Coordinates of C-alpha atoms and ligand atoms in Angstrom, one line a residue:
M1 CA -11.6 62.7 -91.6
T2 CA -13.5 64.6 -94.2
M3 CA -12.1 64.4 -97.6
P4 CA -11.0 67.7 -99.4
P5 CA -13.6 68.5 -102.2
V6 CA -12.7 67.6 -105.7
K7 CA -13.3 70.8 -107.9
Y8 CA -13.1 69.2 -111.3
Q9 CA -15.2 65.9 -111.9
K10 CA -14.0 62.9 -113.9
G11 CA -15.2 63.3 -117.5
D12 CA -15.3 67.1 -117.1
T13 CA -13.9 69.2 -120.4
V14 CA -11.7 71.9 -118.7
M15 CA -8.7 73.9 -120.0
G16 CA -5.4 72.7 -118.8
R17 CA -2.1 74.5 -118.8
W18 CA 0.6 73.1 -120.9
P19 CA 3.8 72.3 -118.4
G20 CA 6.1 75.3 -118.5
S21 CA 4.1 77.4 -120.7
S22 CA 1.0 79.9 -120.6
L23 CA -0.9 77.7 -123.2
Y24 CA -4.1 76.4 -122.1
Y25 CA -5.4 73.4 -124.2
E26 CA -8.7 71.5 -123.9
V27 CA -8.5 68.5 -121.8
K28 CA -10.5 65.9 -120.3
V29 CA -10.0 65.0 -116.6
L30 CA -9.6 61.4 -116.1
D31 CA -8.8 61.1 -112.6
F32 CA -7.9 62.6 -109.3
D33 CA -5.4 61.5 -106.9
V34 CA -6.4 62.6 -103.5
K35 CA -2.6 62.1 -102.2
S36 CA -0.9 63.9 -104.7
K37 CA -3.7 66.4 -105.3
L38 CA -3.0 65.9 -108.8
Y39 CA -5.6 65.4 -111.8
T40 CA -5.0 63.1 -114.5
V41 CA -5.9 64.8 -117.7
I42 CA -5.9 63.7 -121.5
Y43 CA -5.4 66.4 -124.3
K44 CA -7.0 65.9 -127.5
D45 CA -3.7 64.4 -129.5
G46 CA -3.8 61.7 -126.6
T47 CA -1.2 63.0 -124.4
E48 CA -1.8 62.3 -120.6
L49 CA -0.4 64.7 -117.9
E50 CA -0.9 64.8 -114.3
L51 CA -1.6 68.7 -113.3
K52 CA -2.3 70.6 -110.2
E53 CA -5.5 72.4 -109.7
Q54 CA -4.0 75.8 -110.4
D55 CA -3.1 74.8 -113.6
I56 CA -6.9 73.8 -114.4
R57 CA -9.5 76.2 -115.4
S58 CA -13.1 75.8 -116.1
L59 CA -14.1 76.3 -119.8
S60 CA -16.5 78.9 -119.0
G61 CA -14.1 80.8 -116.5
F62 CA -11.2 80.4 -119.0
Q63 CA -13.1 82.1 -121.9
T64 CA -14.3 85.0 -119.9
R65 CA -10.9 85.9 -118.3
S66 CA -9.0 85.3 -121.7
R67 CA -11.6 87.9 -123.4
S68 CA -10.9 90.5 -120.8
R69 CA -7.0 89.8 -120.8
S70 CA -7.1 90.1 -124.6
R71 CA -9.0 93.6 -124.5
S72 CA -6.6 94.9 -121.9
Q73 CA -3.2 93.4 -123.2
S74 CA -1.2 93.8 -126.3
P75 CA 0.8 90.9 -127.4
G76 CA 4.1 92.5 -126.7
R77 CA 3.3 93.3 -122.8
R78 CA 2.0 89.5 -122.8
R79 CA 5.3 88.0 -124.1
S80 CA 7.0 89.7 -121.2
R81 CA 6.3 87.8 -118.3
S82 CA 8.0 84.8 -117.2
R83 CA 6.7 81.6 -115.4
S84 CA 8.2 78.6 -113.9
P85 CA 8.2 75.8 -116.0
A86 CA 8.0 73.2 -112.9
R87 CA 4.6 73.4 -111.9
T88 CA 3.4 70.1 -113.3
T89 CA 4.3 66.7 -113.6
R90 CA 4.5 64.4 -116.5
R91 CA 3.0 61.1 -116.8
S92 CA 2.6 58.8 -119.4
S93 CA 3.3 61.1 -122.4
S94 CA 6.8 60.0 -123.7
R95 CA 7.5 63.1 -125.8
T96 CA 9.2 66.4 -124.8
A97 CA 7.1 69.1 -123.8
A98 CA 8.3 71.1 -126.8
A99 CA 7.2 68.3 -129.0
V100 CA 3.6 68.3 -127.8
A101 CA 3.4 72.1 -127.4
A102 CA 4.6 72.3 -131.1
A103 CA 2.6 69.5 -132.3
A104 CA -0.9 70.9 -130.4
I105 CA -0.3 74.5 -131.4
T106 CA 0.3 73.5 -135.3
D107 CA -2.6 71.2 -135.3
S108 CA -4.9 73.9 -135.1
A109 CA -5.4 76.6 -137.9
P110 CA -4.3 80.1 -136.6
S111 CA -7.1 82.4 -136.8
S112 CA -5.4 85.6 -136.6
R113 CA -2.1 87.2 -137.0
K114 CA -1.8 87.1 -133.3
D115 CA -1.7 83.3 -133.6
I116 CA 0.9 83.5 -136.0
K117 CA 3.1 85.7 -133.8
L118 CA 2.5 83.1 -131.0
K119 CA 3.8 80.2 -133.4
D120 CA 6.6 82.3 -134.4
T121 CA 7.9 83.0 -131.1
L122 CA 7.5 79.4 -130.3
E123 CA 9.8 78.4 -133.2
V124 CA 12.4 81.2 -132.7
R125 CA 12.7 79.3 -129.1
L126 CA 13.4 75.9 -130.3
S127 CA 16.2 74.4 -128.8
P128 CA 17.9 71.4 -129.8
L129 CA 15.2 69.5 -127.7
N130 CA 12.5 71.1 -129.5
I131 CA 14.1 71.1 -132.8
E132 CA 13.6 67.2 -132.6
A133 CA 10.2 67.7 -132.4
K134 CA 10.1 69.8 -135.6
A135 CA 12.2 67.2 -137.7
D136 CA 9.9 64.7 -136.5
T137 CA 7.5 66.2 -138.1
E138 CA 9.1 66.4 -141.4
P139 CA 8.2 63.3 -143.1
E140 CA 4.5 64.0 -142.8
K141 CA 4.6 67.6 -143.6
N142 CA 3.0 66.7 -147.1
Q143 CA 0.2 65.4 -145.4
G144 CA -0.9 68.3 -143.6
R145 CA -1.2 67.0 -140.4
Y146 CA 1.6 68.9 -138.2
N147 CA 3.1 71.9 -139.8
L148 CA 5.6 74.1 -137.9
R149 CA 6.1 76.2 -141.1
R150 CA 4.4 79.7 -141.0
R151 CA 0.8 79.4 -142.5
K152 CA -0.9 82.0 -144.5
D153 CA -3.5 83.9 -141.8
D154 CA -6.5 81.8 -143.4
G155 CA -8.9 84.1 -140.8
E156 CA -11.1 80.9 -140.6
G157 CA -11.8 78.5 -137.8
K158 CA -11.6 78.8 -134.1
P159 CA -8.3 77.7 -132.7
E160 CA -8.0 75.1 -130.1
V161 CA -5.1 76.8 -128.5
Q162 CA -6.1 79.6 -126.2
E163 CA -3.5 82.3 -126.0
E164 CA -3.2 83.8 -122.2
E165 CA 0.4 84.6 -121.8
V166 CA 3.4 83.3 -124.3
K167 CA 6.3 82.0 -122.5
V168 CA 7.8 78.8 -123.0
A169 CA 10.0 77.0 -120.6
A170 CA 13.8 76.9 -121.5
P171 CA 14.1 73.4 -122.7
A172 CA 16.7 71.2 -121.3
P173 CA 20.3 71.7 -123.9
A174 CA 21.2 68.4 -125.8
A175 CA 24.3 68.3 -123.5
T176 CA 22.4 67.8 -120.5
P177 CA 22.5 64.1 -119.4
S178 CA 18.8 63.0 -120.5
T179 CA 18.4 59.7 -121.4
P180 CA 18.8 56.6 -119.3
L181 CA 22.1 55.0 -119.6
D182 CA 21.9 51.4 -121.5
F183 CA 24.3 48.7 -121.3
G184 CA 24.3 48.5 -117.6
G185 CA 25.6 52.2 -117.3
K186 CA 28.8 53.1 -116.2
I187 CA 29.7 49.9 -114.6
G188 CA 28.4 48.0 -117.6
A189 CA 30.7 50.3 -120.0
Y190 CA 33.5 49.0 -117.9
F191 CA 32.6 45.8 -118.1
W192 CA 31.9 45.6 -121.9
L193 CA 35.1 47.2 -122.6
L194 CA 36.9 44.6 -121.1
F195 CA 34.4 41.6 -121.9
L196 CA 34.0 42.3 -125.9
P197 CA 37.7 42.0 -126.8
A198 CA 38.1 39.3 -124.5
W199 CA 35.3 37.3 -125.9
V200 CA 36.8 37.8 -129.5
L201 CA 40.1 36.3 -128.4
F202 CA 38.4 33.4 -126.5
V203 CA 36.3 32.4 -130.0
I204 CA 39.4 32.9 -132.0
L205 CA 41.6 30.7 -129.5
Q206 CA 38.8 28.1 -129.0
G207 CA 38.0 27.7 -132.6
N208 CA 41.4 26.7 -133.2
L209 CA 41.5 24.0 -130.8
E210 CA 40.8 20.4 -131.9
D211 CA 38.0 19.7 -129.4
P212 CA 36.6 23.3 -128.7
S213 CA 34.1 22.0 -126.0
L214 CA 33.3 24.1 -122.9
A215 CA 35.2 21.6 -120.8
N216 CA 38.6 23.0 -122.6
F217 CA 37.7 26.6 -121.1
P218 CA 39.6 28.5 -120.6
P219 CA 41.8 27.7 -123.8
P220 CA 45.5 27.8 -123.5
L221 CA 46.9 31.5 -123.9
P222 CA 49.2 32.1 -126.7
P223 CA 52.6 34.0 -125.8
L224 CA 52.2 37.8 -126.2
E225 CA 54.4 38.2 -129.1
A226 CA 52.1 35.6 -130.9
F227 CA 49.3 38.5 -131.1
W228 CA 51.2 41.0 -133.1
D229 CA 52.1 40.7 -136.9
P230 CA 53.3 44.1 -138.3
Q231 CA 52.3 42.7 -141.9
A232 CA 48.7 41.9 -140.4
L233 CA 48.3 45.6 -139.5
V234 CA 49.4 46.6 -143.0
F235 CA 47.1 44.1 -144.5
V236 CA 44.2 45.4 -142.5
I237 CA 45.0 49.2 -143.1
L238 CA 45.2 48.6 -147.1
W239 CA 41.8 46.9 -146.7
I240 CA 40.4 50.0 -145.1
L241 CA 42.2 52.2 -147.4
F242 CA 40.8 50.1 -150.4
Q243 CA 37.4 50.4 -149.1
V244 CA 37.5 54.3 -148.5
L245 CA 38.6 54.5 -152.0
L246 CA 35.9 52.8 -153.3
Y247 CA 33.3 54.8 -151.1
V248 CA 34.5 58.3 -151.9
L249 CA 34.3 57.5 -155.7
P250 CA 31.6 59.3 -157.4
V251 CA 29.8 56.1 -158.3
G252 CA 26.4 55.3 -157.4
K253 CA 23.3 57.0 -155.8
L254 CA 23.4 60.1 -153.4
S255 CA 20.9 59.1 -150.7
E256 CA 19.5 61.4 -148.2
G257 CA 19.3 60.2 -144.5
M258 CA 16.3 61.0 -142.3
P259 CA 15.8 64.4 -141.1
L260 CA 18.1 65.2 -138.1
R261 CA 17.1 67.4 -135.2
S262 CA 18.3 70.5 -137.1
G263 CA 15.9 69.6 -139.9
E264 CA 18.9 68.9 -142.1
R265 CA 19.2 65.7 -144.2
L266 CA 23.0 64.1 -144.8
K267 CA 23.6 62.8 -147.9
Y268 CA 25.2 59.2 -148.2
R269 CA 27.0 57.4 -151.4
T270 CA 25.2 54.3 -151.4
N271 CA 27.3 52.5 -153.7
G272 CA 28.0 49.6 -151.4
F273 CA 26.9 47.0 -153.7
F274 CA 29.5 48.5 -156.4
A275 CA 32.1 48.3 -153.6
I276 CA 31.6 44.6 -152.8
A277 CA 31.6 43.9 -156.7
V278 CA 34.9 45.6 -157.1
S279 CA 36.2 44.2 -153.9
A280 CA 35.2 40.7 -155.4
L281 CA 37.0 41.2 -158.4
A282 CA 39.9 42.3 -156.8
V283 CA 40.0 39.3 -154.6
A284 CA 39.5 37.2 -157.5
A285 CA 42.5 38.5 -159.4
A286 CA 45.0 38.5 -156.4
V287 CA 44.2 34.8 -155.9
H288 CA 44.5 34.4 -159.7
Q289 CA 48.0 35.8 -159.4
G290 CA 48.9 33.6 -156.6
V291 CA 48.3 35.7 -153.5
D292 CA 47.9 32.9 -150.8
L293 CA 44.5 33.9 -148.9
T294 CA 44.7 31.3 -146.7
Y295 CA 47.1 33.7 -144.7
V296 CA 43.9 35.1 -143.2
H297 CA 43.1 31.8 -141.3
S298 CA 46.6 31.4 -140.3
R299 CA 47.1 34.9 -139.0
F300 CA 43.7 35.3 -137.8
L301 CA 44.5 36.3 -134.1
Q302 CA 46.9 38.8 -135.4
L303 CA 44.6 40.3 -138.1
A304 CA 41.8 40.6 -135.3
T305 CA 44.5 42.2 -132.9
A306 CA 45.6 44.8 -135.6
T307 CA 41.9 45.6 -136.4
F308 CA 41.1 46.0 -132.7
I309 CA 44.0 48.5 -132.2
I310 CA 42.6 50.5 -135.1
S311 CA 39.3 50.5 -133.5
V312 CA 40.6 51.6 -130.4
L313 CA 42.4 54.6 -132.0
L314 CA 39.3 55.5 -134.2
S315 CA 37.1 55.4 -130.9
I316 CA 39.4 57.6 -129.1
Y317 CA 39.5 60.2 -131.9
L318 CA 35.6 60.0 -132.0
Y319 CA 35.3 60.8 -128.2
I320 CA 37.9 63.7 -128.4
R321 CA 35.9 65.3 -131.4
S322 CA 32.5 64.7 -130.1
R323 CA 33.5 67.0 -127.1
Y324 CA 34.2 69.7 -129.6
A325 CA 30.8 69.0 -131.5
A326 CA 27.9 71.3 -131.9
P327 CA 25.2 70.3 -129.9
E328 CA 22.9 69.7 -132.7
Q329 CA 25.4 67.1 -133.9
L330 CA 25.1 65.1 -131.0
A331 CA 23.2 61.8 -130.0
L332 CA 20.9 62.2 -127.0
G333 CA 22.8 59.5 -125.5
G334 CA 26.4 58.9 -124.6
N335 CA 26.4 62.1 -122.4
S336 CA 26.4 60.9 -119.2
G337 CA 29.5 63.0 -117.9
N338 CA 31.6 59.8 -117.4
V339 CA 34.5 59.5 -119.8
V340 CA 34.4 55.5 -120.0
Y341 CA 30.7 55.5 -120.6
D342 CA 30.7 58.3 -123.3
F343 CA 33.7 56.7 -124.9
F344 CA 31.9 53.2 -125.1
K345 CA 28.6 54.9 -126.1
G346 CA 29.6 57.3 -128.4
H347 CA 28.0 60.6 -128.2
E348 CA 28.5 62.3 -132.2
L349 CA 25.8 61.1 -134.0
N350 CA 27.2 61.5 -137.6
P351 CA 31.0 62.3 -137.6
R352 CA 32.3 63.4 -140.7
I353 CA 35.4 64.7 -142.5
K354 CA 33.8 66.7 -145.1
S355 CA 31.4 64.4 -146.6
F356 CA 33.1 61.4 -145.6
D357 CA 30.8 59.9 -143.0
L358 CA 32.8 57.5 -140.5
K359 CA 29.6 55.8 -139.0
F360 CA 28.1 54.9 -142.5
F361 CA 31.2 53.9 -143.8
C362 CA 32.5 51.6 -140.8
E363 CA 29.1 50.2 -140.5
M364 CA 28.6 49.2 -144.2
R365 CA 32.1 48.6 -145.8
P366 CA 35.5 47.5 -144.3
G367 CA 33.6 45.0 -141.6
L368 CA 30.8 43.8 -143.7
I369 CA 32.8 43.4 -146.9
G370 CA 35.4 41.9 -144.8
W371 CA 33.4 39.4 -143.4
C372 CA 32.9 37.8 -146.8
L373 CA 36.7 37.9 -147.6
I374 CA 37.3 36.1 -144.7
N375 CA 34.8 33.5 -145.3
F376 CA 36.2 33.1 -148.5
A377 CA 39.6 32.6 -147.3
M378 CA 38.2 30.0 -144.7
A379 CA 36.8 27.9 -147.7
L380 CA 40.4 28.3 -149.2
A381 CA 41.9 27.0 -146.0
E382 CA 39.5 24.1 -145.7
M383 CA 40.5 22.8 -149.2
K384 CA 44.0 23.1 -148.3
Q385 CA 43.8 21.9 -144.7
Q386 CA 41.6 18.8 -145.7
G387 CA 43.0 18.2 -149.3
L388 CA 39.8 18.9 -151.1
D389 CA 39.3 19.8 -154.6
A390 CA 36.2 21.9 -153.4
P391 CA 34.7 23.4 -150.4
S392 CA 32.5 21.1 -148.1
Y393 CA 28.6 21.5 -148.5
S394 CA 28.6 23.0 -145.0
M395 CA 31.4 25.5 -146.0
I396 CA 29.6 26.2 -149.2
L397 CA 26.1 27.1 -147.4
V398 CA 28.0 29.1 -144.7
N399 CA 29.7 31.3 -147.4
L400 CA 26.6 31.5 -149.7
F401 CA 24.2 32.4 -146.8
Q402 CA 26.3 35.1 -145.2
L403 CA 27.5 36.5 -148.7
L404 CA 23.8 36.8 -149.5
Y405 CA 23.1 38.8 -146.3
V406 CA 25.9 41.2 -146.8
V407 CA 25.3 41.5 -150.5
D408 CA 21.6 42.2 -149.6
G409 CA 22.5 44.6 -147.2
L410 CA 24.8 46.6 -149.5
W411 CA 22.2 46.3 -152.2
N412 CA 19.6 47.9 -150.0
E413 CA 22.1 50.3 -148.5
E414 CA 19.7 52.9 -148.3
A415 CA 17.6 51.0 -145.7
I416 CA 20.4 51.1 -143.1
L417 CA 19.5 54.9 -143.0
T418 CA 16.2 54.3 -141.1
T419 CA 18.0 52.1 -138.6
M420 CA 18.5 52.6 -134.9
D421 CA 22.4 52.9 -135.4
L422 CA 22.3 55.3 -138.1
M423 CA 19.3 57.5 -136.7
H424 CA 20.0 57.4 -132.6
D425 CA 23.0 56.0 -131.5
G426 CA 26.4 58.1 -131.5
F427 CA 29.4 56.8 -133.0
G428 CA 31.8 55.5 -130.2
F429 CA 33.8 52.2 -129.1
M430 CA 30.3 50.4 -129.1
L431 CA 29.9 50.6 -132.8
A432 CA 33.5 51.2 -134.2
F433 CA 34.9 47.7 -132.5
G434 CA 31.2 46.2 -133.3
D435 CA 31.7 47.1 -137.0
L436 CA 35.4 46.5 -137.5
V437 CA 36.1 43.9 -135.0
W438 CA 33.1 42.0 -133.7
V439 CA 31.2 41.3 -137.2
P440 CA 34.3 40.1 -139.3
F441 CA 36.2 38.3 -136.5
T442 CA 33.0 36.6 -134.8
Y443 CA 30.4 36.3 -137.5
T444 CA 32.9 34.2 -139.4
L445 CA 33.0 31.7 -136.5
Q446 CA 31.3 29.1 -138.6
A447 CA 33.4 29.2 -141.4
Y448 CA 36.6 29.3 -139.1
Y449 CA 35.3 26.2 -137.0
L450 CA 34.8 24.2 -140.4
V451 CA 38.2 24.6 -141.5
S452 CA 39.1 22.2 -138.9
H453 CA 36.0 20.5 -137.7
P454 CA 34.3 19.1 -141.3
N455 CA 30.7 18.3 -140.7
P456 CA 29.5 16.4 -144.2
L457 CA 25.7 17.1 -145.0
S458 CA 23.4 15.0 -146.8
L459 CA 21.5 16.4 -149.7
P460 CA 18.1 16.4 -147.9
A461 CA 20.1 18.3 -145.2
V462 CA 21.1 20.6 -147.5
A463 CA 17.9 21.3 -149.0
A464 CA 16.2 21.6 -145.4
I465 CA 18.7 24.2 -144.4
L466 CA 18.2 26.0 -147.7
L467 CA 14.7 26.4 -147.4
L468 CA 14.8 27.5 -143.9
K469 CA 17.3 30.3 -144.8
F470 CA 15.0 31.7 -147.9
V471 CA 12.0 31.6 -145.3
G472 CA 14.2 33.9 -142.8
F473 CA 15.6 36.0 -145.8
Y474 CA 12.0 36.6 -147.3
I475 CA 10.6 37.8 -143.8
F476 CA 13.6 39.8 -143.1
R477 CA 13.8 41.5 -146.5
K478 CA 10.2 42.1 -146.9
S479 CA 9.6 43.6 -143.4
N480 CA 12.6 46.0 -143.7
S481 CA 11.7 47.1 -147.1
E482 CA 8.1 47.7 -146.2
K483 CA 9.5 49.7 -143.0
N484 CA 11.9 51.7 -145.1
A485 CA 9.4 52.5 -147.7
F486 CA 6.7 53.5 -145.4
R487 CA 9.4 56.0 -143.5
R488 CA 10.6 57.3 -146.6
N489 CA 7.0 58.0 -148.2
P490 CA 4.2 57.3 -145.9
S491 CA 1.9 58.6 -148.8
D492 CA 3.3 55.7 -151.2
P493 CA 0.5 54.3 -153.1
K494 CA 1.8 51.0 -152.9
L495 CA 1.4 51.1 -149.0
S496 CA -2.0 52.3 -149.0
H497 CA -3.7 49.1 -148.2
L498 CA -1.7 49.1 -144.8
K499 CA -3.3 50.5 -141.7
T500 CA -1.3 53.0 -139.7
I501 CA -1.6 54.5 -136.2
P502 CA -1.1 58.5 -136.0
T503 CA 1.2 59.6 -133.5
A504 CA 1.6 63.2 -132.2
T505 CA 4.9 63.7 -133.5
G506 CA 3.4 63.5 -137.1
K507 CA 4.8 60.2 -138.0
S508 CA 2.8 57.0 -138.1
L509 CA 3.2 53.4 -137.2
L510 CA 2.5 50.9 -139.3
V511 CA -0.1 48.4 -137.6
S512 CA -0.7 45.9 -140.3
G513 CA 1.5 44.1 -143.2
W514 CA 4.5 42.6 -141.6
W515 CA 4.5 45.3 -138.7
G516 CA 1.1 43.8 -137.5
V517 CA 2.4 40.4 -137.3
V518 CA 5.0 41.4 -134.5
R519 CA 6.7 44.5 -133.4
H520 CA 9.9 43.2 -135.1
P521 CA 9.1 41.1 -137.9
N522 CA 12.7 42.0 -139.3
Y523 CA 14.1 40.3 -136.1
L524 CA 12.5 37.2 -136.5
G525 CA 13.5 36.8 -140.0
D526 CA 17.1 37.6 -138.9
L527 CA 16.9 34.9 -136.1
I528 CA 15.6 32.3 -138.7
M529 CA 18.5 32.9 -141.2
A530 CA 21.0 33.0 -138.0
L531 CA 19.7 29.3 -137.2
A532 CA 20.3 28.3 -140.7
W533 CA 24.0 29.5 -140.7
S534 CA 24.6 27.4 -137.5
L535 CA 23.2 24.2 -138.4
P536 CA 25.7 23.5 -141.3
C537 CA 27.9 23.3 -138.4
G538 CA 26.2 20.2 -136.8
F539 CA 25.9 19.8 -133.0
S540 CA 28.9 18.4 -131.9
H541 CA 30.2 21.8 -130.5
L542 CA 28.3 24.7 -129.0
L543 CA 31.1 27.0 -130.5
P544 CA 29.5 27.4 -133.9
W545 CA 26.2 27.9 -132.1
Y546 CA 27.5 31.3 -130.6
Y547 CA 26.1 33.4 -133.2
M548 CA 22.8 32.2 -133.0
I549 CA 22.9 32.5 -129.0
Y550 CA 24.5 35.8 -129.1
F551 CA 21.8 37.0 -131.6
V552 CA 18.9 36.2 -129.4
I553 CA 20.3 38.1 -126.8
L554 CA 21.3 41.1 -129.0
L555 CA 18.2 41.2 -130.5
V556 CA 16.2 40.9 -127.5
H557 CA 18.0 43.8 -125.8
R558 CA 17.8 45.9 -128.8
D559 CA 14.0 45.1 -129.1
S560 CA 13.6 46.3 -125.6
R561 CA 16.0 49.4 -126.3
D562 CA 13.8 50.3 -129.1
M563 CA 10.5 49.8 -127.4
S564 CA 11.6 52.2 -124.6
E565 CA 13.0 54.7 -127.2
C566 CA 9.6 54.3 -129.2
R567 CA 7.8 54.9 -126.0
R568 CA 9.7 58.1 -125.2
K569 CA 9.0 59.0 -128.9
Y570 CA 5.5 58.2 -129.5
G571 CA 3.6 57.8 -126.0
S572 CA 0.1 56.4 -125.9
A573 CA 0.1 55.7 -129.8
W574 CA 2.9 53.2 -128.9
D575 CA 0.9 51.8 -126.3
E576 CA -1.9 51.5 -128.4
Y577 CA 0.2 50.0 -131.2
C578 CA 1.5 47.4 -128.5
R579 CA -2.0 46.5 -127.5
T580 CA -2.8 46.0 -131.4
V581 CA 0.3 44.0 -131.9
R582 CA 1.1 42.0 -128.8
Y583 CA 3.9 40.1 -129.6
R584 CA 7.6 41.5 -130.1
I585 CA 9.4 39.0 -132.1
I586 CA 7.9 35.4 -132.5
P587 CA 4.3 35.4 -133.1
R588 CA 2.2 33.8 -129.9
V589 CA 5.7 33.2 -128.1
Y590 CA 7.4 36.2 -127.4
Ligands
NDP1 P1 14.6 48.6 -137.1 O1 14.8 48.6 -138.4 O2 13.5 47.4 -136.7 O3 14.3 50.1 -136.7 C1 13.4 50.2 -135.3 C2 12.7 51.8 -135.8 O4 11.7 51.3 -136.8 C3 12.0 52.0 -134.7 O5 12.7 52.7 -133.8 C4 11.1 53.2 -135.1 O6 11.9 54.3 -135.8 C5 10.5 52.1 -136.5 N1 9.3 51.5 -136.2 C6 9.0 50.5 -135.3 N2 7.9 50.1 -135.3 C7 7.2 50.6 -136.1 C8 6.2 50.4 -137.1 N3 5.2 49.8 -136.6 N4 6.0 51.4 -138.3 C9 6.6 51.8 -138.7 N5 8.4 52.2 -138.0 C10 8.3 51.4 -137.2 O7 15.7 48.4 -136.2 P2 17.3 47.8 -136.3 O8 17.9 49.0 -136.5 O9 17.7 47.1 -134.9 O10 17.4 46.5 -137.4 C11 17.5 46.8 -138.6 C12 17.8 45.5 -139.2 O11 19.1 45.2 -139.1 C13 16.7 44.3 -138.5 O12 16.5 43.6 -139.7 C14 17.8 43.7 -137.6 O13 17.6 42.4 -137.5 C15 19.0 43.9 -138.5 N6 20.1 43.7 -137.6 C16 21.4 43.1 -137.6 C17 22.4 42.9 -136.6 C18 23.3 42.0 -136.9 O14 24.4 42.0 -136.4 N7 23.3 40.9 -138.0 C19 22.5 44.0 -135.5 C20 21.4 44.6 -135.7 C21 20.4 44.7 -136.3 P3 11.1 55.4 -136.2 O15 9.6 55.3 -135.8 O16 12.0 56.7 -135.6 O17 11.3 55.4 -137.7

């Protein structure tokens, strides 16, 4: 059998058509697959694609053709022709076609008015998907690497982009189900909707047992009326309203979020530290006035039920409003078309009532500050139940460690604006339930457990646990601050010693400093801290270790979600980062 002749050889520099457009870029041939008859080519920005032979031209042939066309056709006529978008298949590039097209086009300085027109045409046609590329380039506009704004006709330099005909393929609208489904997809969503509340119920019931060992699974279910206490609902509502009030007060900084796909940057009132300080004063005053906070311990189940009801109502509201939100206000996920999945995952990125940001508020306020309130109430309950004058060392450590975690989060509240939850995830049941129920009612499990399961600690043990906590905290804080500072101002002189990898979106990736040790140094610090939170509870039961176990699972899953997302965003630059920084969370282990 004779092999068909291969027109272009490995290493040849040719002109390759960008998928769905009539734009040709200089590319290098990497490979030819005989079976599919596709050439693998690499663009100058590192993007690899598979192209059909008809989408490739030799350099010499292209230049001759291009010259003769430009003599015979006016730009207006050239724009009027349309092309099929699906003539090539995409391979390793993780970016949208529009992103690459935009980056490649703007990477080269236009040499004539004609080039500016070409850029304008593309910008006008930017759909929500394209706009994502535009927004991604914002942070480094200052560095002049990728600039989607109209430039002056500088009349110099030969453009790398050769114009033949101007037509950009119609990109997928944001509403098109485009992202792979997380969390086990549609079946997974049903599972999580049932499992998560059931798990909260399980740990609350188990934590109250004298012997909360796995041998006592399942814990006896209380009668249905034991779940409901109208006073608990009022308590939760008042707490949320109090936090709303603190959030809307014109106190504290207004911080800018990361650029959205529309290019807009939302403003957030980052006064979380003020909120927790005022809350602490209010709680202290209430206790001083004789309010019995041990109520939180004795009505823990009822409080959780009331909060759960609120989170469900909120999620229903979020789901309904997401159906009416404009495409540019939607997250890329949560659009499967399946009601249950979309309700669970959330679709609207930043649902707001006027300037009140529901997601930011829920992420940072009632649950997070409520976590500290519950821990404090558990310390009071421990003293009452065990007849102590002061809380035990274990209880003090758990309270202090977690308080430090929350206070730090609120002090650095701005840093949440560059995290996955804020930047990428829609706001739905997953986050609403997580923020309002999961965090305050399961992260307090160690303190809840210690109320009826004392674990005396020696001073050396206290010292060792303290040391572990501070090591974890140091890694966590330093790495998060480093990334946050870099994302906010990539040319910050304080970060100039750090090495970076440029990506075709215009953003760079840190490849030294903390982000050169492992790919998620912040997760490493967080896990060390989680260990320090469980140790004060000893080893008699698995229950207080739940947070540690859960957190390993959460962060490993979160890491893999983030890896896929970054791979999609940064393509070959991300691969290069992964080759350079080989471990994900624990150096030399994972
Ligand atoms: P990260 O703060 O780690 O954010 C991940 C993003 O950072 C990526 O999507 C990417 O976004 C950017 N990034 C990744 N690598 C690099 C790099 N090398 N250089 C520059 N930017 C990079 O993730 P999370 O939002 O998951 O976590 C934030 C913190 O919250 C962590 O400390 C985590 O431990 C903690 N956390 C705590 C939880 C809890 O329940 N206690 C739950 C979840 C998280 P882009 O490039 O688009 O900027």
